[in-house]
């Protein structure tokens, strides 16, 4: 069966390729699972309308419609653009049990998801600004 979601064809690149394409700051978040300092990201307070894309591969990840002010210091969304936009994985690093959020298309690290978000989902996708590329519209 032909897939109509050509945007979601998996992307696999070597770390050397990602390093060439991304800034050092983006690379640290997206490929080394880094976390930007709270309150420093350029999208934290953004209320502009549009789509937040993966900063590595450009896949559509989160609509501004699902963005809310969590007070956490990071851009927060209550749902991804589609269920396949992101992949969720248990993350036991740093002495915590969390759920890591990665790009469904290229596997790059985006942030974590928590169960203290608003309705209708009750989820809080806590995402690094440096992992995102917002396109207005
Ligand atoms: Fe991606």
PDB file of C-alpha atoms and ligand atoms in Angstrom:
ATOM      1  CA  UNK A   1       0.000   0.000   0.000  1.00  0.00           C
ATOM      2  CA  UNK A   2       1.286   3.453  -0.880  1.00  0.00           C
ATOM      3  CA  UNK A   3       1.810   5.766   2.056  1.00  0.00           C
ATOM      4  CA  UNK A   4       0.435   9.260   1.653  1.00  0.00           C
ATOM      5  CA  UNK A   5       2.526  10.487   4.578  1.00  0.00           C
ATOM      6  CA  UNK A   6       5.665  11.148   2.557  1.00  0.00           C
ATOM      7  CA  UNK A   7       6.617  13.713   5.200  1.00  0.00           C
ATOM      8  CA  UNK A   8       7.087  10.848   7.631  1.00  0.00           C
ATOM      9  CA  UNK A   9       9.531   8.706   5.646  1.00  0.00           C
ATOM     10  CA  UNK A  10      12.195   7.826   8.209  1.00  0.00           C
ATOM     11  CA  UNK A  11      15.418   9.795   8.076  1.00  0.00           C
ATOM     12  CA  UNK A  12      18.669   8.277   9.193  1.00  0.00           C
ATOM     13  CA  UNK A  13      21.874  10.273   9.110  1.00  0.00           C
ATOM     14  CA  UNK A  14      25.263   9.731  10.639  1.00  0.00           C
ATOM     15  CA  UNK A  15      26.246  11.831  13.629  1.00  0.00           C
ATOM     16  CA  UNK A  16      28.887  13.438  11.391  1.00  0.00           C
ATOM     17  CA  UNK A  17      26.134  14.555   9.004  1.00  0.00           C
ATOM     18  CA  UNK A  18      23.962  15.925  11.843  1.00  0.00           C
ATOM     19  CA  UNK A  19      26.972  17.763  13.243  1.00  0.00           C
ATOM     20  CA  UNK A  20      27.481  19.483   9.897  1.00  0.00           C
ATOM     21  CA  UNK A  21      23.824  20.514   9.574  1.00  0.00           C
ATOM     22  CA  UNK A  22      23.091  21.658  13.122  1.00  0.00           C
ATOM     23  CA  UNK A  23      24.566  24.384  15.291  1.00  0.00           C
ATOM     24  CA  UNK A  24      26.561  23.080  18.282  1.00  0.00           C
ATOM     25  CA  UNK A  25      23.687  24.145  20.575  1.00  0.00           C
ATOM     26  CA  UNK A  26      21.075  22.315  18.468  1.00  0.00           C
ATOM     27  CA  UNK A  27      23.316  19.257  18.179  1.00  0.00           C
ATOM     28  CA  UNK A  28      23.700  19.012  21.937  1.00  0.00           C
ATOM     29  CA  UNK A  29      19.929  18.976  22.505  1.00  0.00           C
ATOM     30  CA  UNK A  30      18.805  16.951  19.493  1.00  0.00           C
ATOM     31  CA  UNK A  31      21.572  14.356  19.216  1.00  0.00           C
ATOM     32  CA  UNK A  32      23.063  14.247  22.740  1.00  0.00           C
ATOM     33  CA  UNK A  33      19.751  14.499  24.630  1.00  0.00           C
ATOM     34  CA  UNK A  34      20.698  17.802  26.206  1.00  0.00           C
ATOM     35  CA  UNK A  35      18.328  20.194  27.960  1.00  0.00           C
ATOM     36  CA  UNK A  36      18.373  23.960  27.471  1.00  0.00           C
ATOM     37  CA  UNK A  37      18.350  26.080  30.621  1.00  0.00           C
ATOM     38  CA  UNK A  38      14.814  26.795  31.888  1.00  0.00           C
ATOM     39  CA  UNK A  39      13.306  30.020  30.656  1.00  0.00           C
ATOM     40  CA  UNK A  40      15.998  30.662  28.034  1.00  0.00           C
ATOM     41  CA  UNK A  41      14.399  29.171  24.912  1.00  0.00           C
ATOM     42  CA  UNK A  42      13.104  31.447  22.173  1.00  0.00           C
ATOM     43  CA  UNK A  43       9.713  29.725  21.956  1.00  0.00           C
ATOM     44  CA  UNK A  44       8.941  29.529  25.674  1.00  0.00           C
ATOM     45  CA  UNK A  45       6.687  32.594  25.692  1.00  0.00           C
ATOM     46  CA  UNK A  46       5.724  32.521  22.012  1.00  0.00           C
ATOM     47  CA  UNK A  47       2.005  32.804  21.299  1.00  0.00           C
ATOM     48  CA  UNK A  48       2.344  33.024  17.515  1.00  0.00           C
ATOM     49  CA  UNK A  49       0.148  30.804  15.357  1.00  0.00           C
ATOM     50  CA  UNK A  50       1.799  28.103  13.281  1.00  0.00           C
ATOM     51  CA  UNK A  51       3.445  24.697  13.277  1.00  0.00           C
ATOM     52  CA  UNK A  52       6.479  23.674  15.291  1.00  0.00           C
ATOM     53  CA  UNK A  53       8.734  21.462  13.174  1.00  0.00           C
ATOM     54  CA  UNK A  54      11.662  19.245  14.128  1.00  0.00           C
ATOM     55  CA  UNK A  55      14.820  21.352  14.265  1.00  0.00           C
ATOM     56  CA  UNK A  56      16.784  18.462  12.764  1.00  0.00           C
ATOM     57  CA  UNK A  57      14.636  16.985   9.959  1.00  0.00           C
ATOM     58  CA  UNK A  58      11.758  19.470   9.557  1.00  0.00           C
ATOM     59  CA  UNK A  59       8.894  17.070  10.314  1.00  0.00           C
ATOM     60  CA  UNK A  60       5.745  18.724  11.685  1.00  0.00           C
ATOM     61  CA  UNK A  61       5.632  18.015  15.434  1.00  0.00           C
ATOM     62  CA  UNK A  62       3.325  20.325  17.394  1.00  0.00           C
ATOM     63  CA  UNK A  63       0.650  22.847  16.427  1.00  0.00           C
ATOM     64  CA  UNK A  64       0.558  26.172  18.233  1.00  0.00           C
ATOM     65  CA  UNK A  65      -3.106  25.270  18.937  1.00  0.00           C
ATOM     66  CA  UNK A  66      -1.848  22.729  21.503  1.00  0.00           C
ATOM     67  CA  UNK A  67       0.678  25.088  23.152  1.00  0.00           C
ATOM     68  CA  UNK A  68      -0.015  26.290  26.673  1.00  0.00           C
ATOM     69  CA  UNK A  69       1.793  28.253  29.369  1.00  0.00           C
ATOM     70  CA  UNK A  70       3.023  25.598  31.796  1.00  0.00           C
ATOM     71  CA  UNK A  71       5.192  27.897  33.891  1.00  0.00           C
ATOM     72  CA  UNK A  72       7.919  25.241  33.595  1.00  0.00           C
ATOM     73  CA  UNK A  73      10.479  27.237  31.613  1.00  0.00           C
ATOM     74  CA  UNK A  74      10.056  25.232  28.400  1.00  0.00           C
ATOM     75  CA  UNK A  75       7.566  25.358  25.536  1.00  0.00           C
ATOM     76  CA  UNK A  76       4.725  23.005  26.458  1.00  0.00           C
ATOM     77  CA  UNK A  77       2.086  21.274  24.362  1.00  0.00           C
ATOM     78  CA  UNK A  78      -0.809  19.020  25.361  1.00  0.00           C
ATOM     79  CA  UNK A  79      -0.601  16.844  22.233  1.00  0.00           C
ATOM     80  CA  UNK A  80       1.585  16.205  19.166  1.00  0.00           C
ATOM     81  CA  UNK A  81       0.439  17.201  15.667  1.00  0.00           C
ATOM     82  CA  UNK A  82      -0.393  13.537  14.933  1.00  0.00           C
ATOM     83  CA  UNK A  83       0.086  10.386  17.028  1.00  0.00           C
ATOM     84  CA  UNK A  84       3.010   9.396  14.768  1.00  0.00           C
ATOM     85  CA  UNK A  85       4.736  12.775  14.974  1.00  0.00           C
ATOM     86  CA  UNK A  86       6.669  11.734  18.057  1.00  0.00           C
ATOM     87  CA  UNK A  87       7.935   8.533  19.646  1.00  0.00           C
ATOM     88  CA  UNK A  88       7.838   7.934  23.414  1.00  0.00           C
ATOM     89  CA  UNK A  89      10.490   5.934  25.285  1.00  0.00           C
ATOM     90  CA  UNK A  90      11.043   5.231  28.975  1.00  0.00           C
ATOM     91  CA  UNK A  91      14.066   7.186  30.231  1.00  0.00           C
ATOM     92  CA  UNK A  92      15.626   6.233  33.584  1.00  0.00           C
ATOM     93  CA  UNK A  93      18.608   8.590  33.328  1.00  0.00           C
ATOM     94  CA  UNK A  94      19.566  11.168  35.984  1.00  0.00           C
ATOM     95  CA  UNK A  95      17.924   9.114  38.765  1.00  0.00           C
ATOM     96  CA  UNK A  96      14.411   9.788  37.482  1.00  0.00           C
ATOM     97  CA  UNK A  97      11.838   7.754  35.626  1.00  0.00           C
ATOM     98  CA  UNK A  98      10.623   9.919  32.773  1.00  0.00           C
ATOM     99  CA  UNK A  99       9.233   9.449  29.290  1.00  0.00           C
ATOM    100  CA  UNK A 100      11.496  10.771  26.565  1.00  0.00           C
ATOM    101  CA  UNK A 101       9.963  12.375  23.472  1.00  0.00           C
ATOM    102  CA  UNK A 102      11.829  11.920  20.192  1.00  0.00           C
ATOM    103  CA  UNK A 103      10.998  12.918  16.618  1.00  0.00           C
ATOM    104  CA  UNK A 104       8.940  10.197  14.935  1.00  0.00           C
ATOM    105  CA  UNK A 105      10.779  10.771  11.699  1.00  0.00           C
ATOM    106  CA  UNK A 106      14.472  11.163  12.560  1.00  0.00           C
ATOM    107  CA  UNK A 107      14.715  10.019  16.182  1.00  0.00           C
ATOM    108  CA  UNK A 108      16.202  13.257  17.475  1.00  0.00           C
ATOM    109  CA  UNK A 109      15.643  14.116  21.140  1.00  0.00           C
ATOM    110  CA  UNK A 110      12.961  16.754  21.762  1.00  0.00           C
ATOM    111  CA  UNK A 111      12.187  16.654  25.496  1.00  0.00           C
ATOM    112  CA  UNK A 112       9.958  14.701  27.886  1.00  0.00           C
ATOM    113  CA  UNK A 113       6.234  14.192  28.455  1.00  0.00           C
ATOM    114  CA  UNK A 114       4.529  14.338  31.856  1.00  0.00           C
ATOM    115  CA  UNK A 115       1.041  13.530  33.144  1.00  0.00           C
ATOM    116  CA  UNK A 116       0.316  16.947  34.667  1.00  0.00           C
ATOM    117  CA  UNK A 117      -0.920  18.737  31.557  1.00  0.00           C
ATOM    118  CA  UNK A 118      -4.284  20.365  30.861  1.00  0.00           C
ATOM    119  CA  UNK A 119      -7.344  18.786  29.275  1.00  0.00           C
ATOM    120  CA  UNK A 120      -8.242  17.375  26.831  1.00  0.00           C
ATOM    121  CA  UNK A 121      -5.222  15.041  27.145  1.00  0.00           C
ATOM    122  CA  UNK A 122      -3.777  15.718  30.606  1.00  0.00           C
ATOM    123  CA  UNK A 123      -0.326  15.494  28.997  1.00  0.00           C
ATOM    124  CA  UNK A 124       2.471  18.055  29.128  1.00  0.00           C
ATOM    125  CA  UNK A 125       4.972  17.661  26.309  1.00  0.00           C
ATOM    126  CA  UNK A 126       7.917  19.652  27.670  1.00  0.00           C
ATOM    127  CA  UNK A 127      10.034  20.473  24.625  1.00  0.00           C
ATOM    128  CA  UNK A 128      13.317  22.311  24.138  1.00  0.00           C
ATOM    129  CA  UNK A 129      13.061  25.433  21.966  1.00  0.00           C
ATOM    130  CA  UNK A 130      16.395  24.463  20.404  1.00  0.00           C
ATOM    131  CA  UNK A 131      14.797  21.239  19.133  1.00  0.00           C
ATOM    132  CA  UNK A 132      12.077  23.168  17.291  1.00  0.00           C
ATOM    133  CA  UNK A 133      11.711  25.293  14.175  1.00  0.00           C
ATOM    134  CA  UNK A 134       8.446  27.237  14.126  1.00  0.00           C
ATOM    135  CA  UNK A 135       6.817  28.140  10.837  1.00  0.00           C
ATOM    136  CA  UNK A 136       4.069  30.759  11.070  1.00  0.00           C
ATOM    137  CA  UNK A 137       0.777  30.238   9.353  1.00  0.00           C
TER     138      UNK A 137
HETATM  139 FE1  LIG B   1      13.160  14.989  13.169  1.00  0.00          FE
END
